[in-house]
């Protein structure tokens, strides 16, 4: 049974984190050994880069920001994702390369071709088997964020930025069949039912 690589994506405040425990429990109940990880982050070095990248007082150009994200991703793939898959474990990553296309590409305007060069370089053919895209209207996401936490460097961006990030995610979802777009403005239970259906599908494919 080949292990699967699943990624979770969505604009800030889309509710991705609320579903992580459900996914964890679902896979555990079926005896699937899974490594849960996140980007930027997932290794000691990448978590240090994450802290720099998210700190509101970090002054960094778009090019440098992108290279730091991909440096973190290289370390994460090399030390965590590939070894886990090689050992037969599933991997669930809270964000992956689609976030760079959505945030640095869509949100900040970096050309997609430049991001693709870095993606090819670090991924070397590694692609998620399934990407769950938690989608909500930008206004709903902004309300949720404002209500729950202090905001990081990306979350502080204007509404237009998040709108462009959302559009970029949806454009990628339309392009790649590995995406499953979940209307995350619904009740948690409804979203969970869709997640369970999609995970079941992934499991069936393997049998
Ligand atoms: P996020 O995953 O939303 O974590 P939390 O739920 O703790 O806020 O935070 C990561 C932030 O990093 C998010 O705002 C998106 C941003 N990001 C990028 O801009 N590009 C990337 O390639 C990645 C992985 C994340």
Coordinates of C-alpha atoms and ligand atoms in Angstrom, one line a residue, residues 12 16-17 38-40 50 54 65 69 73 94-97 99-100 103-104 149 152 154-155, ligand 1:
X12 CA -5.8 32.8 6.7
X16 CA -7.9 24.7 8.2
X17 CA -6.7 24.2 11.8
X38 CA 3.5 22.2 8.7
X39 CA 5.0 24.8 6.5
X40 CA 6.9 27.0 6.8
X50 CA 9.1 30.4 10.2
X54 CA 5.9 35.5 10.4
X65 CA 10.9 35.9 1.4
X69 CA 10.3 29.8 2.2
X73 CA 10.8 23.6 2.2
X94 CA -0.5 22.1 6.9
X95 CA 0.5 24.1 3.8
X96 CA 3.0 23.3 1.1
X97 CA 4.1 24.8 -2.3
X99 CA 0.8 28.4 -0.5
X100 CA 3.9 30.0 -2.3
X103 CA 0.7 34.1 -1.3
X104 CA 4.0 35.1 -3.0
X149 CA -5.9 35.8 17.6
X152 CA 1.2 37.5 12.0
X154 CA 0.8 37.7 6.4
X155 CA -2.5 38.0 8.3
Ligands
LIG1 P1 -0.6 29.5 8.9 O1 -0.4 28.2 8.2 O2 -1.9 30.2 8.6 O3 -0.4 29.1 10.4 P2 -1.3 29.6 11.6 O4 -2.6 28.8 11.5 O5 -0.5 29.3 12.8 O6 -1.5 31.1 11.5 O7 0.6 30.5 8.8 C1 1.6 30.4 7.8 C2 1.6 31.7 7.1 O8 2.6 31.7 6.1 C3 0.3 32.0 6.3 O9 -0.1 33.3 6.5 C4 0.7 31.8 4.8 C5 2.2 32.1 4.8 N1 2.9 31.3 3.8 C6 3.3 31.9 2.7 O10 3.1 33.1 2.5 N2 4.0 31.1 1.7 C7 4.2 29.8 1.9 O11 4.8 29.2 1.0 C8 3.8 29.2 3.1 C9 4.0 27.7 3.3 C10 3.1 29.9 4.0

